[in-house]
Coordinates of C-alpha atoms in Angstrom, one line a residue:
M1 CA -48.5 60.9 -19.1
K2 CA -45.0 60.9 -17.6
L3 CA -43.7 62.2 -20.9
Y4 CA -46.4 64.9 -21.1
R5 CA -45.4 66.1 -17.6
R6 CA -41.8 66.4 -18.8
L7 CA -43.0 68.6 -21.7
L8 CA -44.8 70.9 -19.2
K9 CA -41.4 72.3 -18.1
F10 CA -41.3 74.2 -21.4
L11 CA -44.6 75.8 -20.5
R12 CA -43.6 76.8 -17.0
P13 CA -41.6 80.0 -17.9
Y14 CA -44.7 81.5 -19.5
I15 CA -47.4 80.5 -16.9
W16 CA -47.2 84.1 -15.5
P17 CA -48.4 86.4 -16.9
Y18 CA -49.2 85.3 -20.5
F19 CA -50.7 81.8 -20.0
S20 CA -52.5 82.8 -16.8
I21 CA -54.2 85.8 -18.5
A22 CA -55.0 83.4 -21.4
M23 CA -56.6 81.0 -18.9
V24 CA -58.7 83.9 -17.4
C25 CA -59.9 84.8 -20.9
M26 CA -60.7 81.1 -21.6
L27 CA -62.7 80.8 -18.4
G28 CA -64.5 84.1 -19.1
F29 CA -65.3 82.9 -22.6
S30 CA -66.5 79.5 -21.3
A31 CA -68.5 80.9 -18.4
T32 CA -70.4 83.4 -20.5
G33 CA -71.6 80.5 -22.7
G34 CA -73.8 79.4 -19.8
A35 CA -75.8 82.6 -20.1
I36 CA -76.9 81.9 -23.6
P37 CA -79.6 79.3 -22.7
F38 CA -81.1 81.8 -20.2
L39 CA -81.2 84.5 -22.9
V40 CA -83.0 82.1 -25.3
Q41 CA -85.5 81.2 -22.6
S42 CA -86.2 84.9 -21.9
I43 CA -86.7 85.6 -25.7
F44 CA -89.3 82.8 -26.0
D45 CA -91.1 83.3 -22.6
D46 CA -90.8 87.0 -22.0
V47 CA -90.9 88.4 -25.5
F48 CA -92.8 85.9 -27.6
A49 CA -95.2 84.5 -25.0
R50 CA -95.8 87.4 -22.6
K51 CA -94.9 90.2 -25.1
D52 CA -92.9 92.1 -22.4
Q53 CA -91.8 95.4 -24.0
T54 CA -89.2 96.1 -21.2
A55 CA -87.6 92.7 -21.9
L56 CA -87.6 93.5 -25.6
F57 CA -85.7 96.7 -25.0
Y58 CA -83.0 95.3 -22.6
L59 CA -82.5 91.8 -24.2
P60 CA -80.8 93.1 -27.4
L61 CA -78.4 95.2 -25.3
I62 CA -77.6 92.3 -23.0
I63 CA -77.0 90.0 -26.0
V64 CA -74.7 92.5 -27.7
G65 CA -72.8 93.0 -24.4
V66 CA -72.4 89.2 -23.8
F67 CA -71.1 88.6 -27.2
V68 CA -68.7 91.6 -27.2
L69 CA -67.3 90.3 -23.9
R70 CA -67.0 86.8 -25.4
G71 CA -65.2 88.2 -28.5
L72 CA -62.7 90.1 -26.3
M73 CA -62.1 87.0 -24.2
N74 CA -61.7 84.8 -27.3
F75 CA -59.2 87.3 -28.8
G76 CA -57.2 87.4 -25.6
Q77 CA -57.0 83.6 -25.2
S78 CA -56.3 83.0 -28.9
Y79 CA -53.4 85.6 -29.1
L80 CA -51.8 84.8 -25.8
T81 CA -52.0 81.1 -26.4
A82 CA -50.3 81.6 -29.8
Y83 CA -47.7 83.9 -28.1
V84 CA -46.8 81.2 -25.6
G85 CA -46.9 78.4 -28.2
L86 CA -44.5 80.2 -30.6
H87 CA -42.1 80.9 -27.7
I88 CA -42.2 77.2 -26.7
I89 CA -41.4 76.2 -30.3
K90 CA -38.3 78.5 -30.1
D91 CA -37.3 77.2 -26.7
I92 CA -37.5 73.5 -27.7
R93 CA -35.6 74.1 -30.9
D94 CA -32.9 76.0 -29.0
V95 CA -32.6 73.1 -26.5
L96 CA -32.6 70.5 -29.2
N97 CA -29.9 72.3 -31.3
Q98 CA -27.7 72.9 -28.2
H99 CA -28.0 69.3 -27.3
I100 CA -27.3 68.0 -30.8
Q101 CA -24.2 70.3 -30.9
S102 CA -23.0 68.7 -27.6
L103 CA -23.3 65.1 -28.9
S104 CA -20.3 63.2 -30.1
L105 CA -19.2 62.7 -33.7
S106 CA -20.1 59.0 -33.4
F107 CA -23.7 59.9 -32.6
L108 CA -24.0 62.3 -35.6
Q109 CA -22.4 59.7 -37.8
R110 CA -25.1 57.1 -36.8
H111 CA -28.1 59.4 -37.3
P112 CA -29.0 60.8 -40.8
T113 CA -29.0 64.6 -40.9
G114 CA -32.5 64.7 -42.4
S115 CA -33.9 62.7 -39.4
L116 CA -32.4 65.2 -36.9
I117 CA -33.7 68.1 -38.9
S118 CA -37.2 66.6 -39.0
R119 CA -37.2 66.4 -35.2
V120 CA -36.2 70.0 -34.8
N121 CA -38.8 71.2 -37.3
S122 CA -42.0 69.1 -37.6
D123 CA -41.9 67.1 -34.3
V124 CA -41.6 70.4 -32.3
I125 CA -44.8 71.7 -34.0
L126 CA -46.7 68.6 -32.8
V127 CA -45.4 69.2 -29.3
R128 CA -46.5 72.9 -29.4
S129 CA -50.1 71.8 -30.3
A130 CA -50.1 69.3 -27.5
L131 CA -48.9 71.8 -24.9
T132 CA -50.5 75.1 -25.6
D133 CA -53.5 74.5 -27.9
S134 CA -54.5 71.3 -26.0
V135 CA -54.1 72.8 -22.6
A136 CA -56.1 75.8 -23.7
S137 CA -58.8 73.5 -25.1
L138 CA -58.9 71.4 -22.0
M139 CA -59.4 74.6 -19.9
R140 CA -61.8 76.3 -22.2
D141 CA -63.9 73.3 -23.2
T142 CA -64.0 71.6 -19.8
T143 CA -65.2 74.8 -18.2
S144 CA -67.8 75.3 -21.0
L145 CA -68.9 71.7 -20.6
L146 CA -69.2 72.0 -16.8
A147 CA -71.1 75.3 -17.0
L148 CA -73.5 74.1 -19.7
T149 CA -74.0 70.8 -17.9
A150 CA -74.9 72.6 -14.7
V151 CA -77.4 74.7 -16.7
A152 CA -78.9 71.6 -18.4
F153 CA -79.5 69.8 -15.1
L154 CA -80.7 73.1 -13.5
K155 CA -83.2 73.5 -16.3
D156 CA -84.4 69.9 -16.5
W157 CA -82.6 66.9 -14.9
V158 CA -84.7 64.4 -16.7
L159 CA -83.8 65.7 -20.2
A160 CA -80.2 66.2 -19.1
S161 CA -80.0 62.5 -18.0
I162 CA -81.3 61.4 -21.4
A163 CA -78.8 63.6 -23.2
F164 CA -75.8 62.4 -21.2
V165 CA -76.2 58.8 -22.2
V166 CA -74.0 59.6 -25.2
F167 CA -70.9 60.6 -23.3
P168 CA -69.8 57.3 -21.8
L169 CA -70.7 55.5 -25.0
S170 CA -68.2 57.7 -27.0
I171 CA -65.2 57.4 -24.7
F172 CA -64.0 53.9 -25.6
P173 CA -63.9 54.3 -29.5
I174 CA -62.3 57.8 -29.2
T175 CA -59.6 56.5 -26.9
R176 CA -58.9 53.6 -29.3
I177 CA -58.8 55.8 -32.4
S178 CA -56.5 58.3 -30.7
R179 CA -53.9 55.6 -29.8
K180 CA -53.9 54.5 -33.4
V181 CA -53.4 58.1 -34.5
K182 CA -50.4 58.4 -32.2
R183 CA -48.8 55.2 -33.7
F184 CA -49.3 56.3 -37.3
T185 CA -48.2 59.9 -36.4
K186 CA -44.8 58.6 -35.1
R187 CA -44.4 56.4 -38.2
G188 CA -45.2 59.4 -40.4
Q189 CA -42.6 61.5 -38.6
I190 CA -39.9 58.9 -39.2
T191 CA -40.8 58.8 -42.8
T192 CA -40.7 62.6 -43.0
G193 CA -37.1 62.4 -41.7
N194 CA -36.2 59.7 -44.3
L195 CA -37.7 61.9 -47.0
A196 CA -35.6 64.9 -45.8
T197 CA -32.5 62.7 -45.8
L198 CA -33.1 61.5 -49.3
L199 CA -33.7 65.1 -50.6
Q200 CA -30.5 66.4 -48.8
E201 CA -28.3 63.6 -50.3
S202 CA -29.7 64.0 -53.8
I203 CA -29.2 67.8 -53.8
Q204 CA -25.7 67.8 -52.1
G205 CA -24.6 64.8 -54.3
N206 CA -26.3 66.1 -57.5
R207 CA -22.9 66.2 -59.3
I208 CA -22.6 62.4 -58.8
V209 CA -26.2 61.8 -59.6
K210 CA -25.9 63.6 -62.9
A211 CA -22.5 62.0 -63.7
F212 CA -23.9 58.5 -63.4
G213 CA -27.3 59.3 -65.0
M214 CA -29.1 58.3 -61.8
E215 CA -31.8 61.0 -61.8
G216 CA -34.5 58.4 -62.4
Y217 CA -33.2 56.2 -59.6
E218 CA -33.2 59.1 -57.1
N219 CA -36.7 60.3 -58.3
G220 CA -37.9 56.7 -57.7
R221 CA -36.5 56.5 -54.2
F222 CA -38.0 59.9 -53.3
A223 CA -41.4 59.0 -54.9
Q224 CA -41.5 55.7 -53.0
E225 CA -40.8 57.3 -49.6
N226 CA -43.2 60.2 -50.5
Q227 CA -45.9 57.7 -51.3
R228 CA -45.3 55.9 -48.0
L229 CA -45.7 59.3 -46.2
L230 CA -48.9 60.0 -48.1
N231 CA -50.4 56.6 -47.2
L232 CA -49.6 57.1 -43.5
S233 CA -51.0 60.6 -43.6
L234 CA -54.2 59.4 -45.2
R235 CA -54.6 56.7 -42.6
T236 CA -54.1 59.2 -39.8
S237 CA -56.5 61.7 -41.4
R238 CA -59.1 58.9 -42.0
M239 CA -59.0 57.9 -38.3
K240 CA -59.2 61.5 -37.2
A241 CA -62.1 62.1 -39.5
V242 CA -64.1 59.3 -38.0
V243 CA -64.3 61.0 -34.6
T244 CA -66.6 63.9 -35.5
P245 CA -69.2 61.8 -37.5
S246 CA -69.2 59.2 -34.7
M247 CA -69.9 61.9 -32.1
E248 CA -72.6 63.5 -34.2
T249 CA -74.3 60.1 -34.9
L250 CA -74.4 59.4 -31.2
A251 CA -75.5 62.9 -30.4
S252 CA -78.4 62.6 -32.9
L253 CA -79.8 59.7 -31.0
A254 CA -79.8 61.7 -27.8
I255 CA -81.2 64.8 -29.5
G256 CA -83.9 62.7 -31.1
A257 CA -84.9 61.2 -27.7
V258 CA -84.8 64.7 -26.0
V259 CA -87.0 66.2 -28.8
W260 CA -89.5 63.4 -28.6
Y261 CA -89.7 63.4 -24.8
G262 CA -89.4 67.1 -24.3
G263 CA -91.7 68.0 -27.2
S264 CA -94.4 65.7 -25.8
S265 CA -94.2 67.5 -22.4
V266 CA -94.5 70.9 -24.1
I267 CA -97.6 69.7 -26.0
G268 CA -98.9 68.3 -22.8
G269 CA -98.3 71.5 -20.9
G270 CA -95.6 70.2 -18.6
R271 CA -93.0 72.6 -19.9
T272 CA -93.0 76.1 -21.6
Q273 CA -91.5 76.6 -25.0
G274 CA -88.9 78.8 -23.5
E275 CA -87.8 76.2 -21.0
F276 CA -87.6 73.5 -23.7
M277 CA -85.7 75.8 -26.1
A278 CA -83.3 76.9 -23.3
F279 CA -82.5 73.3 -22.6
M280 CA -82.0 72.5 -26.3
T281 CA -79.7 75.5 -26.7
A282 CA -77.6 74.3 -23.7
M283 CA -77.5 70.8 -25.1
F284 CA -76.4 71.9 -28.6
L285 CA -73.8 74.2 -27.0
M286 CA -72.7 71.4 -24.7
Y287 CA -71.9 69.0 -27.6
Q288 CA -69.6 71.5 -29.2
P289 CA -66.9 71.6 -26.4
F290 CA -67.3 67.8 -26.0
K291 CA -66.4 67.4 -29.7
H292 CA -63.4 69.8 -29.2
L293 CA -62.2 67.7 -26.2
T294 CA -62.3 64.5 -28.3
R295 CA -60.1 66.2 -30.9
T296 CA -57.9 67.6 -28.2
Y297 CA -57.2 64.1 -26.9
T298 CA -56.2 63.1 -30.4
T299 CA -53.9 66.1 -30.7
I300 CA -52.3 65.3 -27.3
Q301 CA -51.6 61.7 -28.6
Q302 CA -49.9 63.2 -31.7
G303 CA -47.9 65.6 -29.6
I304 CA -46.7 62.7 -27.4
A305 CA -45.6 60.9 -30.6
G306 CA -43.5 64.0 -31.4
A307 CA -42.3 64.3 -27.9
E308 CA -41.1 60.7 -27.9
R309 CA -38.9 61.4 -30.9
I310 CA -37.6 64.6 -29.3
Y311 CA -36.7 63.0 -26.0
E312 CA -35.0 60.1 -27.9
I313 CA -32.4 62.8 -28.7
L314 CA -32.5 64.8 -25.5
D315 CA -32.1 61.7 -23.4
V316 CA -28.8 60.8 -25.1
E317 CA -25.8 61.6 -23.0
P318 CA -22.8 63.1 -24.8
E319 CA -20.1 60.5 -25.0
I320 CA -17.4 63.2 -25.0
K321 CA -17.9 65.7 -22.2
D322 CA -16.0 67.5 -19.4
R323 CA -15.2 65.3 -16.4
P324 CA -16.4 66.6 -13.0
G325 CA -13.7 68.9 -11.8
A326 CA -12.2 69.5 -15.2
R327 CA -10.1 72.6 -15.2
P328 CA -9.0 75.0 -18.1
A329 CA -5.9 73.8 -19.9
A330 CA -2.7 75.8 -19.4
A331 CA -1.1 77.3 -22.4
F332 CA 0.7 74.5 -24.4
S333 CA 4.5 74.7 -23.9
R334 CA 6.2 71.3 -23.8
E335 CA 4.8 68.1 -25.4
I336 CA 1.9 66.0 -26.5
E337 CA 2.3 62.3 -25.5
F338 CA 0.4 59.1 -26.3
H339 CA 0.7 56.6 -23.5
D340 CA 0.0 53.1 -24.7
V341 CA -3.2 54.3 -26.5
S342 CA -5.7 51.9 -28.1
F343 CA -8.9 52.9 -29.7
G344 CA -11.8 51.0 -31.4
Y345 CA -15.3 51.5 -32.7
G346 CA -17.1 48.9 -30.7
Q347 CA -15.1 45.7 -30.4
N348 CA -12.8 46.4 -33.4
L349 CA -9.6 48.1 -32.5
V350 CA -8.4 50.6 -35.0
L351 CA -5.3 51.7 -33.0
R352 CA -3.2 49.5 -30.9
N353 CA -0.7 50.4 -28.1
I354 CA 0.4 53.7 -29.6
N355 CA 3.3 55.4 -27.8
L356 CA 4.2 58.7 -29.4
K357 CA 5.8 61.9 -28.2
I358 CA 5.3 65.2 -30.1
K359 CA 7.5 68.0 -28.7
S360 CA 6.7 71.7 -28.9
G361 CA 7.7 73.2 -32.2
E362 CA 8.1 69.8 -33.9
M363 CA 6.5 68.7 -37.2
I364 CA 5.5 65.1 -37.0
A365 CA 4.2 63.3 -40.0
L366 CA 1.8 60.2 -39.9
V367 CA 2.1 57.9 -43.0
G368 CA 0.5 54.6 -44.0
V369 CA -1.9 53.1 -46.4
S370 CA -5.5 54.2 -46.4
G371 CA -7.6 53.0 -43.5
V372 CA -4.7 52.4 -41.2
G373 CA -5.9 54.8 -38.5
K374 CA -4.0 58.0 -39.3
S375 CA -7.0 60.4 -39.1
T376 CA -8.4 58.5 -36.1
L377 CA -5.1 59.0 -34.2
A378 CA -5.2 62.8 -35.0
D379 CA -8.9 63.0 -33.9
L380 CA -8.1 61.7 -30.5
I381 CA -6.0 64.8 -29.6
P382 CA -9.0 67.3 -29.7
R383 CA -11.2 64.6 -28.1
F384 CA -13.5 64.0 -31.1
Y385 CA -13.3 60.5 -29.7
D386 CA -12.0 59.2 -26.3
V387 CA -9.3 56.6 -26.1
T388 CA -10.5 53.0 -25.4
S389 CA -7.4 52.4 -23.2
G390 CA -4.3 54.3 -22.3
K391 CA -4.2 58.1 -22.2
I392 CA -3.1 61.3 -24.0
T393 CA -1.4 64.0 -22.1
I394 CA -0.5 67.6 -23.0
D395 CA 2.3 69.0 -20.8
G396 CA 1.9 66.0 -18.6
V397 CA -1.9 66.5 -18.0
D398 CA -4.5 64.0 -19.2
I399 CA -6.6 65.7 -21.8
R400 CA -9.7 64.3 -20.2
D401 CA -8.9 66.3 -17.0
V402 CA -9.2 69.7 -18.8
T403 CA -12.3 71.3 -20.3
L404 CA -13.1 70.6 -23.9
E405 CA -13.3 74.3 -24.7
S406 CA -9.9 75.1 -23.4
L407 CA -8.4 72.0 -25.1
R408 CA -9.8 72.7 -28.5
S409 CA -9.0 76.4 -28.3
Q410 CA -5.3 75.4 -28.6
I411 CA -5.7 73.2 -31.7
G412 CA -6.1 74.3 -35.3
I413 CA -7.3 71.8 -37.9
V414 CA -7.1 71.9 -41.7
A415 CA -8.8 68.8 -43.1
Q416 CA -8.8 67.1 -46.5
H417 CA -12.5 67.8 -47.0
T418 CA -12.8 71.5 -46.3
F419 CA -16.2 72.6 -44.9
L420 CA -17.3 76.1 -45.6
F421 CA -20.6 77.6 -44.5
N422 CA -23.1 79.2 -46.8
D423 CA -21.9 82.6 -45.7
S424 CA -19.5 85.3 -46.8
I425 CA -15.7 84.7 -47.2
R426 CA -15.1 87.1 -44.3
N427 CA -17.3 85.1 -41.9
N428 CA -15.9 81.8 -43.0
I429 CA -12.3 83.0 -42.3
V430 CA -13.3 84.6 -39.0
Y431 CA -15.3 81.6 -37.9
G432 CA -12.6 80.4 -35.4
D433 CA -12.4 83.9 -33.7
P434 CA -15.2 86.4 -34.4
C435 CA -13.3 89.1 -32.5
K436 CA -10.6 89.6 -35.1
D437 CA -10.7 92.8 -37.1
M438 CA -10.5 93.3 -40.9
D439 CA -6.7 94.0 -40.9
Q440 CA -6.1 90.6 -39.2
I441 CA -8.5 88.8 -41.5
T442 CA -6.7 90.3 -44.6
A443 CA -3.3 89.4 -43.2
A444 CA -4.4 85.8 -42.6
A445 CA -5.8 85.6 -46.2
K446 CA -2.6 86.9 -47.6
A447 CA -0.5 84.4 -45.7
A448 CA -2.8 81.7 -47.0
H449 CA -2.4 82.9 -50.6
A450 CA -6.1 83.6 -50.7
H451 CA -6.3 87.4 -50.8
D452 CA -5.8 87.7 -54.6
F453 CA -8.6 85.4 -55.6
I454 CA -10.9 86.9 -52.9
M455 CA -10.4 90.4 -54.3
A456 CA -11.1 89.0 -57.8
T457 CA -14.6 88.0 -56.8
A458 CA -17.6 90.3 -57.2
Q459 CA -18.0 91.3 -53.6
G460 CA -14.5 90.5 -52.3
Y461 CA -14.6 89.4 -48.7
D462 CA -18.4 89.8 -48.7
T463 CA -18.8 87.2 -51.4
I464 CA -21.2 84.3 -50.4
V465 CA -19.4 81.0 -51.0
G466 CA -22.5 78.9 -51.5
E467 CA -23.5 75.7 -49.7
M468 CA -20.3 73.9 -48.5
G469 CA -18.3 76.5 -50.5
M470 CA -19.3 75.0 -53.8
K471 CA -18.9 78.3 -55.6
L472 CA -15.2 78.0 -55.1
S473 CA -12.6 75.6 -56.4
G474 CA -11.0 72.9 -54.2
G475 CA -7.8 74.9 -53.9
Q476 CA -9.6 78.1 -53.0
R477 CA -11.7 76.3 -50.4
Q478 CA -8.5 74.8 -48.9
R479 CA -6.7 78.2 -48.8
L480 CA -9.7 79.7 -46.9
S481 CA -9.6 76.9 -44.4
I482 CA -5.8 77.7 -43.9
A483 CA -6.7 81.4 -43.5
R484 CA -9.2 80.3 -40.8
A485 CA -6.6 78.3 -39.0
L486 CA -4.0 81.1 -39.3
L487 CA -6.5 83.6 -37.8
K488 CA -7.3 81.2 -34.9
D489 CA -3.5 81.2 -34.2
A490 CA -3.6 78.0 -32.1
P491 CA -0.2 76.6 -30.9
V492 CA -1.0 73.0 -32.1
L493 CA -1.9 72.3 -35.7
I494 CA -3.4 69.2 -37.3
L495 CA -3.1 68.9 -41.1
D496 CA -5.2 65.9 -42.4
E497 CA -4.1 65.3 -46.0
A498 CA -4.6 69.0 -46.7
T499 CA -3.1 68.9 -50.2
S500 CA -4.6 65.7 -51.6
S501 CA -7.0 65.9 -54.5
L502 CA -5.6 69.2 -55.8
D503 CA -4.1 70.0 -59.1
T504 CA -0.4 70.9 -59.3
E505 CA -0.8 74.7 -59.2
S506 CA -3.3 74.6 -56.4
E507 CA -1.2 72.1 -54.5
R508 CA 1.8 74.4 -54.8
L509 CA -0.1 77.4 -53.5
V510 CA -1.7 75.4 -50.7
Q511 CA 1.7 73.9 -49.7
E512 CA 3.2 77.4 -49.5
A513 CA 0.3 78.6 -47.4
L514 CA 0.7 75.5 -45.1
E515 CA 4.4 76.4 -44.6
N516 CA 3.4 79.8 -43.5
L517 CA 0.8 78.3 -41.1
M518 CA 3.3 75.8 -39.6
I519 CA 5.8 78.5 -38.5
R520 CA 6.3 78.4 -34.7
R521 CA 3.6 75.7 -34.3
T522 CA 3.6 72.1 -33.2
T523 CA 2.3 70.3 -36.2
L524 CA 0.9 66.8 -36.8
V525 CA 0.7 66.1 -40.5
I526 CA -1.3 63.3 -42.0
A527 CA 0.6 62.9 -45.3
H528 CA -0.8 61.8 -48.7
R529 CA 2.1 62.9 -50.7
L530 CA 5.3 61.6 -49.1
S531 CA 7.3 64.2 -51.0
T532 CA 5.7 67.0 -48.9
I533 CA 7.0 65.7 -45.5
R534 CA 10.7 65.5 -46.1
K535 CA 11.2 68.4 -43.8
A536 CA 9.4 66.7 -40.9
N537 CA 11.3 66.3 -37.7
R538 CA 10.0 62.8 -37.5
I539 CA 7.9 60.5 -39.7
V540 CA 5.7 57.9 -37.9
V541 CA 4.7 54.9 -40.0
L542 CA 1.5 53.1 -39.1
V543 CA 0.7 49.6 -40.2
D544 CA -2.6 47.9 -39.1
G545 CA -3.2 50.5 -36.4
A546 CA 0.3 50.2 -34.8
V547 CA 3.5 52.3 -35.0
V548 CA 6.1 50.1 -36.8
E549 CA 8.8 52.7 -37.2
E550 CA 9.7 56.3 -36.9
G551 CA 12.5 58.6 -37.8
T552 CA 13.6 61.2 -40.4
H553 CA 13.0 60.8 -44.1
E554 CA 16.6 59.8 -44.7
E555 CA 16.8 57.4 -41.7
L556 CA 13.6 55.6 -42.7
L557 CA 14.7 55.2 -46.4
A558 CA 18.0 53.7 -45.2
R559 CA 16.2 51.1 -43.1
K560 CA 14.4 49.8 -46.2
R561 CA 11.3 48.7 -44.3
A562 CA 7.7 49.9 -44.4
Y563 CA 8.4 53.6 -45.2
S564 CA 10.9 52.7 -47.9
K565 CA 8.2 50.5 -49.5
L566 CA 5.6 53.2 -49.4
Y567 CA 8.0 55.8 -50.8
T568 CA 9.1 53.4 -53.7
M569 CA 5.5 52.6 -54.5
Q570 CA 4.6 56.3 -54.7
L571 CA 7.6 57.1 -56.9
L572 CA 6.5 54.3 -59.3
E573 CA 3.0 55.7 -59.4
D574 CA 4.3 59.2 -60.1
E575 CA 6.5 57.9 -62.9
E576 CA 3.6 56.1 -64.5
A577 CA 1.4 59.2 -64.2
A578 CA 4.1 61.3 -65.8
G579 CA 4.5 58.8 -68.6
E580 CA 0.8 58.9 -69.4
E581 CA 0.9 62.7 -69.5
L582 CA 3.7 62.6 -72.0
L583 CA 1.8 60.1 -74.2
H584 CA -1.2 62.5 -74.2

């Protein structure tokens, strides 16, 4: 129940007035249920037995009035409960999304996207049912049960005692079934997340799926997980379906005993027909809220299963966050420096004892074979990860002592794999700074050599680029990302193999756009094509996560060490590629 109490904080903002008024309506609806047995007794005794004309005149009016009041109360509690429930769904989803956005890249890399989406979507629905619908049911049905129980004992304590034998007998099996429902619900939610992950991967990677003819394989994987979800759902439904028949079977035993004992007393003259029918009405009405309460207990267990998965995310502390007392970073003016920096994922170090100084206005290139740690080193500057040991300073201040927002506001990034949102070209360019006007957006696009192809599209800057920008070519996507970085106008720039995987013409345009972007900026370039970094002030060569040499292009070639080998290898590869092109 500790977890359930944690959930109640989401209900607290709506307790007054919405949930309180809903509770009043529930109590009114429940309390008026206690009047129905008295109306039934009056019909049998006053109208049928004594043939009272006055009672015949007033009773229909009273019945209509009672049920109109119950209808209004039922509407009030139903609508207000839904109002509160839908707002709780919104609030939990907002909190979950904000928390997920605050978590580190390493967390997001460890958890499949589909699983996280499942928690935000389906798990929250379960929690809503456990909070609002269940609390409403507890209030409404408990009140009804208490009112009708009081009426039953008031009418006939002997018959009431016979009828109440059922309740303690039903508690144990219902509790046991509900716990199983919780367990299978959680397993079902995990499978739902797996299903979402498979679907997302097969849609986003459909080009590869088709290229390798793996549609059947992907269909099989999806069908297998879908069947697993079906089996879990059926088991959960089967267990939930057992509750009502079990209750009704037990209730039939009590009803049979009451009919036999009470009917005998009516025949013997010990009770009037009205008294007996009033009691029977109370008993029938009493079993209804009890059945609702048993279903409510099952719903609460399902909600707790969803809450466990939600709090598995909310209880994760961001690995990268502002230190206590962190202050806004001053405008960058002098240098970025790595002081004996090491970094590793777990126990495996990727970078070892890096000492590097990047002065304001310099262009520094990082080179080395794939997997040597170039991108990781660049990711440490905006604190996508924190160093394992050592420190990084900007203008002499440890980057962990300034706020993340102020640090990242001074860094622009153009990555190899450009991510564009399924939105307009305008909104993708302005993503880094929504306050920019159209003239500034157009100027950035022109500097990035993107304006011409943008204007050639059907809606120009309002053209939707599709999921991950797939309606555009690789070169077009890259130029939009450069326009985005230009518009942000950050003093520090990180270029992570920004021209790799492009054709010659696209590479030329992107390279020209990058040269426009690097003007008056401090730039760290992760180089794929060594020919593109000849103008770098310094080239830093990484081998096995360590800096082995640095200098200008000419200096490093003259040393005939690691850089010279890399350059020679790439020249040979280029010559072979050129020879193959001539042959074709």
